[in-house]
């Protein structure tokens, strides 16, 4: 028989060798039969590889922060149907190359939910990429200047899920809008996108410079899509209000020291 170490090396087992002793102990204690022991050992190796894959895909995704569905307080945002989000978390939209659009004012959790769904997709083994629309435009324009737009558009079809955040904060020129259209068109019915916007679809004409391109973009995006329209208060504002209340400890019924109008101004400053 070949030496175990040599077999591990040839089979490129990276995680089981270090855990073998523990796995054997476990098997002895539980009196596992041979097939169960083998399952346990292979599962140990697989778990290590999977963990490494998740870590590397998380790095590739370039999330600005890691957010999870478990961290999301649905009670705070009752306009969101949690069943819809739960269904999305099952990721059949990714399998079917469908899109998700999250609409709503600043601070209601659009980016949080987009990232959280991205994390789920990564855990399920999919490649994910996150970009703001602004970053995406910079990338596409640079690629065109350097005569490699086609290659870049092709690369942008590789991730199973592409998240484009913050549509609507900065209006696009006609030229930029047609670049974005090319991206949407490339991914259409091939791979999923999650888009977030503070503007309703009716205002996308303004965002994309003109109605014709906006209509063409929406036509493809929404053909197979789930739209979540979040109508509610900013979570950032809530946290600020609460911080204000806690600091001064007002008597019941007193006006908070941080009136909403001020907090709202801060919210705007946050965005800048
Ligand atoms: P948006 O993208 O809609 O402007 P974000 O997703 O960036 O808002 O949310 C703002 C901040 O508040 C983030 O730190 C986010 O994690 C947090 N947040 C928003 N909504 C919730 C919520 N319902 N539960 C927990 N955290 C939330
Ligand atoms: Mg956001």
Coordinates of C-alpha atoms and ligand atoms in Angstrom, one line a residue:
X1 CA 0.0 0.0 0.0
X2 CA 1.1 3.6 -0.7
X3 CA 2.0 5.8 2.2
X4 CA -0.8 8.0 3.4
X5 CA 1.3 11.1 3.0
X6 CA 2.2 10.3 -0.6
X7 CA -1.5 9.7 -1.4
X8 CA -2.4 13.0 0.2
X9 CA 0.2 14.8 -1.9
X10 CA -0.8 13.1 -5.1
X11 CA -4.5 13.7 -4.5
X12 CA -3.7 17.3 -3.5
X13 CA -5.4 17.0 -0.2
X14 CA -4.7 20.2 1.7
X15 CA -7.0 20.1 4.7
X16 CA -7.5 16.5 5.8
X17 CA -3.8 15.8 6.6
X18 CA -3.9 18.2 9.5
X19 CA -7.3 17.1 10.7
X20 CA -6.8 13.4 10.3
X21 CA -6.1 12.7 13.9
X22 CA -9.2 14.5 15.0
X23 CA -11.3 12.7 12.4
X24 CA -10.0 9.3 13.5
X25 CA -10.7 10.1 17.1
X26 CA -14.2 11.2 16.2
X27 CA -14.8 8.0 14.2
X28 CA -13.6 5.8 17.1
X29 CA -15.7 7.6 19.6
X30 CA -18.8 7.4 17.4
X31 CA -18.0 3.9 16.2
X32 CA -18.4 5.0 12.6
X33 CA -18.4 2.2 10.0
X34 CA -16.0 2.4 7.1
X35 CA -18.2 4.3 4.6
X36 CA -19.2 6.9 7.3
X37 CA -15.6 7.3 8.3
X38 CA -14.7 7.9 4.6
X39 CA -17.5 10.4 4.3
X40 CA -16.4 12.3 7.4
X41 CA -12.8 12.4 6.1
X42 CA -13.7 13.6 2.6
X43 CA -16.2 16.1 4.0
X44 CA -13.4 17.6 6.2
X45 CA -11.3 18.1 3.1
X46 CA -14.2 19.5 1.1
X47 CA -15.2 21.9 3.9
X48 CA -11.6 23.4 3.9
X49 CA -11.6 23.8 0.1
X50 CA -15.0 25.4 0.2
X51 CA -14.1 27.8 2.9
X52 CA -11.0 28.9 0.9
X53 CA -13.2 29.3 -2.3
X54 CA -15.6 31.5 -0.4
X55 CA -12.8 33.7 1.0
X56 CA -11.3 34.1 -2.4
X57 CA -14.7 34.9 -4.1
X58 CA -15.4 37.4 -1.3
X59 CA -12.2 39.2 -2.1
X60 CA -12.9 39.2 -5.8
X61 CA -16.4 40.6 -5.2
X62 CA -15.0 43.9 -3.8
X63 CA -17.9 44.6 -1.5
X64 CA -17.4 48.0 0.2
X65 CA -18.5 46.3 3.5
X66 CA -19.7 42.8 4.3
X67 CA -23.4 42.7 5.1
X68 CA -25.6 39.7 5.7
X69 CA -29.3 39.0 5.6
X70 CA -29.1 37.9 9.2
X71 CA -28.0 41.4 10.2
X72 CA -30.9 43.0 8.4
X73 CA -33.7 44.2 10.7
X74 CA -36.9 43.6 8.7
X75 CA -39.1 45.0 11.5
X76 CA -37.6 48.4 10.9
X77 CA -38.5 48.3 7.2
X78 CA -42.1 46.9 7.0
X79 CA -42.5 47.9 3.3
X80 CA -40.1 45.0 2.4
X81 CA -41.9 41.7 2.0
X82 CA -39.5 39.3 3.8
X83 CA -40.9 36.4 1.9
X84 CA -39.7 37.9 -1.4
X85 CA -36.2 38.5 0.1
X86 CA -36.2 34.9 1.5
X87 CA -37.1 33.6 -1.9
X88 CA -34.3 35.6 -3.5
X89 CA -31.9 34.2 -0.9
X90 CA -32.7 30.8 -2.3
X91 CA -30.9 32.1 -5.5
X92 CA -33.1 30.6 -8.1
X93 CA -33.0 34.1 -9.7
X94 CA -29.2 33.5 -10.2
X95 CA -29.8 30.1 -11.8
X96 CA -32.4 31.6 -14.1
X97 CA -30.2 34.7 -15.0
X98 CA -32.9 37.0 -13.7
X99 CA -32.4 40.5 -12.2
X100 CA -33.3 42.2 -8.9
X101 CA -33.9 45.9 -8.7
X102 CA -33.9 47.6 -5.3
X103 CA -35.5 51.1 -5.2
X104 CA -35.8 53.6 -2.4
X105 CA -34.5 56.7 -0.8
X106 CA -31.1 56.9 0.9
X107 CA -30.4 54.7 3.9
X108 CA -33.2 52.3 3.6
X109 CA -30.9 49.3 3.1
X110 CA -30.6 48.9 -0.7
X111 CA -26.9 48.3 -0.7
X112 CA -27.1 46.2 2.4
X113 CA -29.6 43.8 0.8
X114 CA -27.7 43.8 -2.5
X115 CA -24.5 42.8 -0.7
X116 CA -26.3 40.3 1.5
X117 CA -27.7 38.5 -1.6
X118 CA -24.2 38.6 -3.1
X119 CA -22.8 36.9 0.0
X120 CA -25.4 34.2 -0.3
X121 CA -24.5 33.7 -4.0
X122 CA -20.8 33.4 -3.1
X123 CA -21.5 30.9 -0.4
X124 CA -23.4 28.9 -3.0
X125 CA -20.3 28.9 -5.2
X126 CA -21.1 31.7 -7.6
X127 CA -18.8 34.5 -8.7
X128 CA -20.0 37.9 -7.8
X129 CA -18.8 41.4 -8.6
X130 CA -19.9 44.6 -6.9
X131 CA -19.4 48.1 -8.5
X132 CA -21.1 51.5 -8.1
X133 CA -22.5 52.8 -11.4
X134 CA -19.8 55.5 -11.1
X135 CA -17.0 53.0 -10.8
X136 CA -18.5 51.0 -13.7
X137 CA -18.6 54.0 -16.0
X138 CA -15.0 54.9 -15.2
X139 CA -14.0 51.4 -16.0
X140 CA -15.9 51.2 -19.3
X141 CA -14.7 54.6 -20.5
X142 CA -11.1 53.8 -19.7
X143 CA -11.4 50.5 -21.5
X144 CA -12.8 52.2 -24.5
X145 CA -10.0 54.8 -24.5
X146 CA -7.5 51.9 -24.3
X147 CA -9.2 50.1 -27.2
X148 CA -10.2 47.1 -25.1
X149 CA -13.9 47.8 -24.5
X150 CA -15.0 44.6 -26.1
X151 CA -12.7 42.5 -23.8
X152 CA -13.9 44.4 -20.7
X153 CA -17.6 43.9 -21.6
X154 CA -16.8 40.2 -22.1
X155 CA -15.1 40.0 -18.7
X156 CA -18.1 41.6 -17.2
X157 CA -20.2 38.7 -18.3
X158 CA -18.1 36.2 -16.3
X159 CA -19.5 36.9 -12.8
X160 CA -22.8 35.0 -12.3
X161 CA -24.0 38.0 -10.4
X162 CA -23.1 41.6 -11.1
X163 CA -24.2 44.2 -8.6
X164 CA -24.4 47.8 -9.8
X165 CA -25.1 50.1 -6.9
X166 CA -26.2 53.7 -6.8
X167 CA -27.9 54.3 -10.1
X168 CA -29.4 57.8 -10.1
X169 CA -27.1 59.8 -7.8
X170 CA -25.1 61.1 -10.8
X171 CA -26.9 61.5 -14.2
X172 CA -25.1 59.9 -17.1
X173 CA -24.3 61.5 -20.4
X174 CA -25.9 60.0 -23.5
X175 CA -22.6 58.4 -24.4
X176 CA -22.2 56.9 -20.9
X177 CA -25.8 55.6 -21.0
X178 CA -25.2 53.8 -24.3
X179 CA -22.1 52.1 -22.7
X180 CA -24.3 51.0 -19.8
X181 CA -26.8 49.7 -22.3
X182 CA -24.2 47.6 -24.0
X183 CA -23.3 46.1 -20.6
X184 CA -27.0 45.3 -19.8
X185 CA -27.5 43.9 -23.2
X186 CA -24.5 41.6 -22.9
X187 CA -25.7 40.1 -19.7
X188 CA -29.4 40.0 -20.7
X189 CA -30.7 36.4 -20.3
X190 CA -27.2 35.2 -19.6
X191 CA -26.4 36.2 -16.1
X192 CA -28.1 38.1 -13.2
X193 CA -27.7 41.7 -12.1
X194 CA -28.8 43.4 -8.9
X195 CA -29.3 47.1 -9.4
X196 CA -30.1 49.7 -6.7
X197 CA -31.4 53.2 -7.3
X198 CA -32.8 56.1 -5.3
X199 CA -34.9 57.1 -8.4
X200 CA -38.2 55.5 -9.5
X201 CA -38.3 53.9 -13.0
X202 CA -40.2 57.0 -14.2
X203 CA -37.1 59.1 -13.5
X204 CA -34.6 56.8 -15.2
X205 CA -35.1 58.8 -18.4
X206 CA -33.3 61.7 -16.6
X207 CA -30.7 59.5 -15.1
X208 CA -29.7 58.0 -18.5
X209 CA -29.9 61.3 -20.3
X210 CA -32.8 60.4 -22.5
X211 CA -35.9 58.3 -22.6
X212 CA -35.0 56.1 -25.6
X213 CA -31.9 54.6 -24.0
X214 CA -33.6 54.4 -20.6
X215 CA -36.5 52.5 -22.1
X216 CA -34.2 50.1 -23.9
X217 CA -32.2 49.5 -20.6
X218 CA -35.4 49.0 -18.6
X219 CA -36.9 46.8 -21.2
X220 CA -34.1 44.3 -20.9
X221 CA -33.6 44.6 -17.2
X222 CA -37.2 44.2 -16.2
X223 CA -38.1 41.4 -18.7
X224 CA -37.2 38.9 -16.0
X225 CA -36.8 40.8 -12.7
X226 CA -38.0 41.2 -9.2
X227 CA -38.4 44.8 -8.0
X228 CA -38.4 45.7 -4.4
X229 CA -39.7 49.1 -3.7
X230 CA -38.6 50.2 -0.2
X231 CA -40.7 53.0 1.3
X232 CA -39.4 53.9 4.7
X233 CA -37.1 55.8 6.9
X234 CA -33.4 55.9 6.7
X235 CA -31.7 53.4 9.1
X236 CA -28.7 55.8 9.4
X237 CA -31.1 58.5 10.6
X238 CA -32.7 56.2 13.1
X239 CA -29.2 55.4 14.5
X240 CA -28.4 59.1 14.8
X241 CA -31.7 60.0 16.4
X242 CA -31.2 57.2 18.9
X243 CA -27.6 58.3 19.6
X244 CA -29.0 61.9 20.2
X245 CA -31.7 60.6 22.6
X246 CA -29.3 58.5 24.6
X247 CA -26.8 61.3 25.0
X248 CA -29.1 63.9 26.5
X249 CA -31.6 61.5 28.2
X250 CA -34.7 63.7 27.7
X251 CA -37.8 63.4 29.8
X252 CA -40.6 61.3 28.2
X253 CA -42.4 63.2 25.4
X254 CA -39.6 65.8 25.0
X255 CA -38.4 66.7 21.6
X256 CA -35.2 64.9 20.6
X257 CA -32.2 67.2 20.7
X258 CA -31.4 66.2 17.1
X259 CA -34.4 67.4 15.1
X260 CA -35.0 65.4 11.9
X261 CA -34.3 68.3 9.7
X262 CA -30.7 68.5 11.0
X263 CA -30.2 64.8 10.8
X264 CA -31.5 64.9 7.3
X265 CA -28.9 67.5 6.4
X266 CA -26.2 65.2 7.8
X267 CA -27.6 62.4 5.8
X268 CA -27.1 64.5 2.6
X269 CA -23.6 65.3 3.7
X270 CA -22.9 61.6 4.2
X271 CA -23.7 61.0 0.5
X272 CA -21.4 63.6 -0.8
Ligands
LIG1 P1 -28.9 52.6 1.0 O1 -28.0 51.8 0.1 O2 -30.4 52.3 0.8 O3 -28.6 54.0 1.0 P2 -27.6 51.1 3.1 O4 -27.9 49.7 2.7 O5 -26.2 51.6 2.8 O6 -28.7 52.1 2.5 O7 -27.9 51.2 4.6 C1 -27.3 52.3 5.4 C2 -26.7 51.7 6.7 O8 -27.7 51.2 7.5 C3 -25.8 50.5 6.4 O9 -24.8 50.4 7.4 C4 -26.8 49.3 6.6 O10 -26.1 48.1 7.0 C5 -27.7 49.8 7.7 N1 -29.1 49.3 7.5 C6 -30.0 49.8 6.7 N2 -31.2 49.2 6.8 C7 -31.0 48.3 7.8 C8 -31.9 47.4 8.5 N3 -33.2 47.3 8.1 N4 -31.3 46.6 9.4 C9 -30.0 46.7 9.8 N5 -29.2 47.5 9.2 C10 -29.6 48.4 8.3
LIG2 MG1 -26.4 52.4 -0.9

